[in-house]
Short mmCIF file of C-alpha atoms and ligand atoms in Angstrom, two decimals:
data_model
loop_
_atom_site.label_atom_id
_atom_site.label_comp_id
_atom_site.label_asym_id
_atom_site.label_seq_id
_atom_site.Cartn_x
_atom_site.Cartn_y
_atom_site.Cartn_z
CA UNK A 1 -75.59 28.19 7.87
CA UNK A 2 -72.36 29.81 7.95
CA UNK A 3 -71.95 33.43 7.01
CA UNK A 4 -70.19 33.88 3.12
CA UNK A 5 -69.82 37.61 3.12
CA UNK A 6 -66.30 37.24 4.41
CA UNK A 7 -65.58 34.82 1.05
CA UNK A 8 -66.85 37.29 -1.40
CA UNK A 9 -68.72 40.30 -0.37
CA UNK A 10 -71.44 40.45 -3.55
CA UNK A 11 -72.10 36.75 -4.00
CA UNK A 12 -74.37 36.07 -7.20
CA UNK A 13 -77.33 35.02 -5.97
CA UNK A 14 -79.49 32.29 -7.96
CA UNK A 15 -83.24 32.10 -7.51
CA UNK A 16 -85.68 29.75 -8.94
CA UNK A 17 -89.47 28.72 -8.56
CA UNK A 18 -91.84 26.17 -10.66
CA UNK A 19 -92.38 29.15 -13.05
CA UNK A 20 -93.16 33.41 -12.84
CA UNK A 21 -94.39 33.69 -8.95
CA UNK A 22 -90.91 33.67 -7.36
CA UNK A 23 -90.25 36.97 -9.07
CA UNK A 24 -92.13 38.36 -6.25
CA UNK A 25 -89.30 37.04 -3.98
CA UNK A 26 -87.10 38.14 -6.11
CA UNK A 27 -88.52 41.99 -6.14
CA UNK A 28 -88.06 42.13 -2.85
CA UNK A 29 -84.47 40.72 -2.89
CA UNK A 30 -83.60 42.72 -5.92
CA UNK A 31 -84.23 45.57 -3.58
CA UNK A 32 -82.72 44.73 -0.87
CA UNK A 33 -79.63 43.25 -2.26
CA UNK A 34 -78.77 45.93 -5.25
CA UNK A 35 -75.05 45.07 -5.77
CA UNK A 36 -75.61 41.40 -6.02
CA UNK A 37 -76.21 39.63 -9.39
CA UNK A 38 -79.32 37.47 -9.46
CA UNK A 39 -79.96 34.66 -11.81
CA UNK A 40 -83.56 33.61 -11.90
CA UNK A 41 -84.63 30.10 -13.27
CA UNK A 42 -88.74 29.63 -13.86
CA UNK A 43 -89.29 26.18 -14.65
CA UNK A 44 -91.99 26.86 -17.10
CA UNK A 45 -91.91 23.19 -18.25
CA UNK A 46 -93.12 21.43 -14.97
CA UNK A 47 -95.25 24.04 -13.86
CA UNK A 48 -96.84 23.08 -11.53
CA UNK A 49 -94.86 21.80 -8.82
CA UNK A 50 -97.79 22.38 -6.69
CA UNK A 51 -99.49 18.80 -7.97
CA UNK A 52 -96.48 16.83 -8.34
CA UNK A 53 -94.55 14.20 -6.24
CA UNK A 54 -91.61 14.48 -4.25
CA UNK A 55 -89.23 12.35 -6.67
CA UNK A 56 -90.17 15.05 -9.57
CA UNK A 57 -89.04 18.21 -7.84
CA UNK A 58 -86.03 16.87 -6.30
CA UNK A 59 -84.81 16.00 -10.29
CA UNK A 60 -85.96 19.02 -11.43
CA UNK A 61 -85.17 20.79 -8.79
CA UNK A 62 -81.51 19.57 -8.81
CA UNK A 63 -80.70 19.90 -12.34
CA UNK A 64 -82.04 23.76 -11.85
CA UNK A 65 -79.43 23.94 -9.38
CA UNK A 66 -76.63 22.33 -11.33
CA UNK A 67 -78.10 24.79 -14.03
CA UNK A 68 -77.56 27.43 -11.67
CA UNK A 69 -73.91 27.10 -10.50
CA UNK A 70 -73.12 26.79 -14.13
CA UNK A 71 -74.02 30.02 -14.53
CA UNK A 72 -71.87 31.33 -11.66
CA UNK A 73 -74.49 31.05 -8.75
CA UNK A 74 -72.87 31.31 -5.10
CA UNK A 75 -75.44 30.92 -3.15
CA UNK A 76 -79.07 29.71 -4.04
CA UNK A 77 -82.83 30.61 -2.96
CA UNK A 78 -85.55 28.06 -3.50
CA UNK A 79 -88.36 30.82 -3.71
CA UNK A 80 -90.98 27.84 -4.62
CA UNK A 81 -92.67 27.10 -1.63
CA UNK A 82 -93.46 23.39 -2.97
CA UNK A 83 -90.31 22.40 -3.42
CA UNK A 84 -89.13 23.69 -0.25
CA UNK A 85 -91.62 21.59 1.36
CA UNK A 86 -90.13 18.89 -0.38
CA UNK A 87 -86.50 18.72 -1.94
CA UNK A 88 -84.85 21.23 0.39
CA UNK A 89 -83.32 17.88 2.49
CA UNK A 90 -82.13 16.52 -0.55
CA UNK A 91 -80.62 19.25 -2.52
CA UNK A 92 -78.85 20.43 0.67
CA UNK A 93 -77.70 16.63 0.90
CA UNK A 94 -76.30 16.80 -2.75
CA UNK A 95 -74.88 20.40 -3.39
CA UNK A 96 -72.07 21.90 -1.35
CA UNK A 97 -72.95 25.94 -1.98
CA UNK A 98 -75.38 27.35 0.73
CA UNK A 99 -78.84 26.78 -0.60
CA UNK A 100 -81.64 28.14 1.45
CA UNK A 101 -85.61 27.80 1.85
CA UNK A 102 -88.89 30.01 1.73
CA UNK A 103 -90.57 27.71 4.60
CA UNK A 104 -88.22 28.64 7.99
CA UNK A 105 -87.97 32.23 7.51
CA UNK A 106 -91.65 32.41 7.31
CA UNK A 107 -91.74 30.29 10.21
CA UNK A 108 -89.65 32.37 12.24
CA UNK A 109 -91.38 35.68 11.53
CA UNK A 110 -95.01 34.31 12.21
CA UNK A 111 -93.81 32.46 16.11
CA UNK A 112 -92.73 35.90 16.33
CA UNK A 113 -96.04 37.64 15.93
CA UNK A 114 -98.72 35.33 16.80
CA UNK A 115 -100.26 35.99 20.22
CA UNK A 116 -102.89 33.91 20.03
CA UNK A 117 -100.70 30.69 18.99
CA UNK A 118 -102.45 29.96 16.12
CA UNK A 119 -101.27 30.24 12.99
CA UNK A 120 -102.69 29.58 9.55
CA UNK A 121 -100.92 28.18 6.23
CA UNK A 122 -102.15 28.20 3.02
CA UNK A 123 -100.90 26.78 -0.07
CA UNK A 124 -100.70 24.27 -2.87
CA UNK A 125 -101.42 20.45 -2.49
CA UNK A 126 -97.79 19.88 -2.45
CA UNK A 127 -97.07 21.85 0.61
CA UNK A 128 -99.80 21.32 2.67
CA UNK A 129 -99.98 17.42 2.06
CA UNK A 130 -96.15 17.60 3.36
CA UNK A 131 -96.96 19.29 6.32
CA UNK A 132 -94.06 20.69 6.24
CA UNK A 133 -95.28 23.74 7.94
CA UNK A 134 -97.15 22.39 10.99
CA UNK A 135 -93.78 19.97 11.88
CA UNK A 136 -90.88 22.78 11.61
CA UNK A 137 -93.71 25.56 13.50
CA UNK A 138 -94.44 22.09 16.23
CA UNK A 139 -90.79 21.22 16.45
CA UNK A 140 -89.87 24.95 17.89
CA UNK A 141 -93.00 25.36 19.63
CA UNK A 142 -95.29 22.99 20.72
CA UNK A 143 -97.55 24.90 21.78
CA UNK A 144 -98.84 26.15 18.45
CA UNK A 145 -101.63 25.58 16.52
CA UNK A 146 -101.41 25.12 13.04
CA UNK A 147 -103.96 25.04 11.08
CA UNK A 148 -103.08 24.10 7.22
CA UNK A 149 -105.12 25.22 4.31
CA UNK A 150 -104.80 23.69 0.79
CA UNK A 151 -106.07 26.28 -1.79
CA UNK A 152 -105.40 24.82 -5.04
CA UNK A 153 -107.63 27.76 -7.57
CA UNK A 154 -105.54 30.17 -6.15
CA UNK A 155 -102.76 29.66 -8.58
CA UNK A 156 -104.58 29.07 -11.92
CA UNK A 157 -106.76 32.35 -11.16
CA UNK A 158 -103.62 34.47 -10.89
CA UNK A 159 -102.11 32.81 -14.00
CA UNK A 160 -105.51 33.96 -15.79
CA UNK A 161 -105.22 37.23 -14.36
CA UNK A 162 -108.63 37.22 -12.42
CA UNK A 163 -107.15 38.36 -8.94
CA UNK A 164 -109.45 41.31 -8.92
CA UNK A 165 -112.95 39.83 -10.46
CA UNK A 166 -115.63 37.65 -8.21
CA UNK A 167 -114.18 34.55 -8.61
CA UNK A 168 -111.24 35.13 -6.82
CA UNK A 169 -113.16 36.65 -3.98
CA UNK A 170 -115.75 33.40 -3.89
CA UNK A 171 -112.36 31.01 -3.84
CA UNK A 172 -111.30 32.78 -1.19
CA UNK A 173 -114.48 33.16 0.97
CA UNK A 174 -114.52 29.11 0.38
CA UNK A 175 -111.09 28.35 1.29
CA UNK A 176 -110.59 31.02 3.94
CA UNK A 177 -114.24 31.29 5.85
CA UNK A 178 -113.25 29.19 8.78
CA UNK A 179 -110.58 31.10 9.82
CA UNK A 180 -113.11 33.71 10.95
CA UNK A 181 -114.41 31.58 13.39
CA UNK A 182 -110.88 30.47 15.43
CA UNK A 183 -108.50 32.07 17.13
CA UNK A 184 -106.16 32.59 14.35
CA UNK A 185 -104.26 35.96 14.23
CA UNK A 186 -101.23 35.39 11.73
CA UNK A 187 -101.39 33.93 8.14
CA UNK A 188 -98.98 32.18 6.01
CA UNK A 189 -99.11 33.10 2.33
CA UNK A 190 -97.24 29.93 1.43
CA UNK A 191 -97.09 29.99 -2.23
CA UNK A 192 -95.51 32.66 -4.92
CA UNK A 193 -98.72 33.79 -6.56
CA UNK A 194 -100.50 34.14 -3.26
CA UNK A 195 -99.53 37.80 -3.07
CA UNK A 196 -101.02 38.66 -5.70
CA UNK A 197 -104.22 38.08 -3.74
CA UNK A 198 -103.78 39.68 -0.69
CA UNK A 199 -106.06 42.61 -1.08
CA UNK A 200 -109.00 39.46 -1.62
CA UNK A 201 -107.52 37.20 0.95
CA UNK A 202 -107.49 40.50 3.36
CA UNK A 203 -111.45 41.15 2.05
CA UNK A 204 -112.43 37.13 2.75
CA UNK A 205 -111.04 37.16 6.11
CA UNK A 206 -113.58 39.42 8.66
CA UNK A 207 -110.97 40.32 11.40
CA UNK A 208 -107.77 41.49 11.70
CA UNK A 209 -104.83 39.10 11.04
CA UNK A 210 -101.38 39.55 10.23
CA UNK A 211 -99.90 37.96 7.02
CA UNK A 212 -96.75 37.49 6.86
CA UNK A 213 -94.80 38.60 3.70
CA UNK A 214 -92.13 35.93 2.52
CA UNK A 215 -89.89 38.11 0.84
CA UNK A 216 -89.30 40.23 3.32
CA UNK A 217 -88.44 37.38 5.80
CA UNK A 218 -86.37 35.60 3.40
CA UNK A 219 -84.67 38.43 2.98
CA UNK A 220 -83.96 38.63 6.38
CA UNK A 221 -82.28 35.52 6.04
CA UNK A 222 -80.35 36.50 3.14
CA UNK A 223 -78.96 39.29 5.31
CA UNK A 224 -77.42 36.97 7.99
CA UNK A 225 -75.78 34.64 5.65
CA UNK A 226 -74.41 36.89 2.72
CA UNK A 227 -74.67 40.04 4.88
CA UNK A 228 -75.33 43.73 3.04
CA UNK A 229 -72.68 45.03 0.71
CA UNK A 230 -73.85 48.61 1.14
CA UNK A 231 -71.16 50.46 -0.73
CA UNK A 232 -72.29 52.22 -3.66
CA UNK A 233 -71.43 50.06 -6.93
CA UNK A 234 -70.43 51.53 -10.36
CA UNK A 235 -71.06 48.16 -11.99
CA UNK A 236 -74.84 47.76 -12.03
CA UNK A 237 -75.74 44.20 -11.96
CA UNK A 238 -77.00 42.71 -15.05
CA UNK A 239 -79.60 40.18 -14.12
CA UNK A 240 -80.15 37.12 -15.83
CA UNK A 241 -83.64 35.09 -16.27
CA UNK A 242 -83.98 31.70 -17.98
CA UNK A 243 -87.71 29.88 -18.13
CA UNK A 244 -88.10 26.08 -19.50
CA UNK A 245 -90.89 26.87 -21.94
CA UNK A 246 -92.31 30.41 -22.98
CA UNK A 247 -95.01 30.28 -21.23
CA UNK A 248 -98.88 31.58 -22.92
CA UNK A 249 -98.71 35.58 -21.76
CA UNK A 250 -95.01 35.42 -20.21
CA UNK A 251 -94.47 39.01 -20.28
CA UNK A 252 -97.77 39.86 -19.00
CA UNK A 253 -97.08 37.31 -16.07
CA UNK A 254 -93.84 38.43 -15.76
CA UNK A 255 -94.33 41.90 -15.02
CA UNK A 256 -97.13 41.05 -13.05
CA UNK A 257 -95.08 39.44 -10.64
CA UNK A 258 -92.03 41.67 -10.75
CA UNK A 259 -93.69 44.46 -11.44
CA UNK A 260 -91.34 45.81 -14.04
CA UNK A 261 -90.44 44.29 -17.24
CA UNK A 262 -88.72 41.52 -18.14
CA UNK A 263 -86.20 41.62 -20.93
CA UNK A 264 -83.59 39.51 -22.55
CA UNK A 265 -85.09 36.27 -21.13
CA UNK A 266 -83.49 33.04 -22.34
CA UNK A 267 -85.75 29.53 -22.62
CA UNK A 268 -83.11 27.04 -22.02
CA UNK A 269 -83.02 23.13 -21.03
CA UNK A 270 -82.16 22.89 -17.65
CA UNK A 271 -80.89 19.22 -17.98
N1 LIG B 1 -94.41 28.14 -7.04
C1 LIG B 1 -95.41 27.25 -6.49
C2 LIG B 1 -95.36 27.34 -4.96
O1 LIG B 1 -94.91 28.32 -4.39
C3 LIG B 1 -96.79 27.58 -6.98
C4 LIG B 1 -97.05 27.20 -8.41
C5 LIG B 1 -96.92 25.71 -8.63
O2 LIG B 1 -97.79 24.92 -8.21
O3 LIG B 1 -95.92 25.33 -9.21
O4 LIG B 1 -95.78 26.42 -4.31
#
């Protein structure tokens, strides 16, 4: 993808995810990128993407996108790791503004680190049924195992707020026990609300592994197509955030995930 910080040097940056969870890719982006402008969609509505087919989240995926650029979005981040399993191929196919993924960056930071050449993924039915993972990790090196873990409690139990209490820790031992047992050393938290868990995930798992952190390497990736527009700004960015439905304990959620509150939040159609 070509580099746009030539074009315009503080491109407004639209985000979106199946609901709340991307703002933890967007916390990290928010820091990294503090002149830019971000516009975050949650599509509250649909949620979840994580049990739906590929036909629904390219529609809704694409009218969030349409939504998006009418709001003044330059560039785009999917930070729903279902629909970047999914509907990346055919919003790229159908938009002409550079729109990228949550899935290769990921990628490319765990080849990077694994030593063992095994690397887990865990995530929603969506994802993992797509395998979208275990082909782009095969297609740059075959030599990798990838072993793909479908963890479907994980997201209501966040949503309820029990990331902390027993039940997340049983889930966990459930989903996550076998990777004690093979040579994995590097983990894939491939869904929003995953992080959330990590201090669990870290206690189910009885060796060391490295996880890697998605906003950090889609940040990365950020930074090599939009580049860093470090000068200090007298215009402070005023965000934007737009959900499909109020959701039942938004703010709570909200701040959860961003870790800072959410104001002025608009629930619009995204048709
Ligand atoms: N945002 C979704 C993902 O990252 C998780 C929630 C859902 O199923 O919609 O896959």
């Amino acid at each position: 993808m070509k580099n746009i910080s030539s074009i315009n040097p503080t491109p407004t940056i639209g985000i979106f995810d199946s609901g709340l969870g991307g703002l933890t890719i967007l916390k990290q982006l928010q820091k990294d990128f503090s002149n830019n402008k971000f516009l975050y969609c949650g599509d509250t509505a649909h949620l979840p993407y994580g049990t739906k087919s590929q036909d629904s989240i390219e529609k809704f995926s694409s009218n969030i996108v349409n939504f998006l650029i009418s709001k003044g979005a330059d560039i785009i981040v999917v930070a729903c790791h279902s629909a970047s399993s999914v509907a990346i191929d055919y919003l790229n196919e159908n938009f002409s503004i550079p729109i990228i993924e949550v899935i290769t960056p990921s990628i490319n930071s765990a080849i990077h680190k694994t030593i063992t050449n095994q690397i887990c993924v865990i995530g929603t039915h969506t994802t993992i049924n797509s395998k979208t993972y275990s082909k782009k990790i095969q297609s740059i090196n075959s030599d990798i195992i990838v072993h793909e873990i479908n963890c479907p409690l994980f997201v209501p139990i966040v949503e309820e707020g029990l990331e902390n209490h027993d039940i997340s820790y049983m889930a966990a031992k459930l989903y996550l026990e076998s990777i004690n047992s093979i040579g994995i050393d590097t983990l894939i938290l491939g869904c929003t609300h995953y992080p959330i868990l990590i201090n669990t995930i870290n206690r189910a798992i009885d060796k060391n592994i490295f996880i890697i952190d998605t906003g950090i390497s889609v940040s990365q990736d950020l930074k090599n197509i939009i580049g860093v527009n470090s000068q200090s700004n007298t215009f402070i960015p005023k965000h934007e955030y737009y959900v499909s439905d109020m959701p039942y304990r938004f703010h709570e959620l909200a701040s959860k995930f961003l870790d800072q509150q959410v104001d002025d939040v608009r629930c619009v159609d995204f048709k």
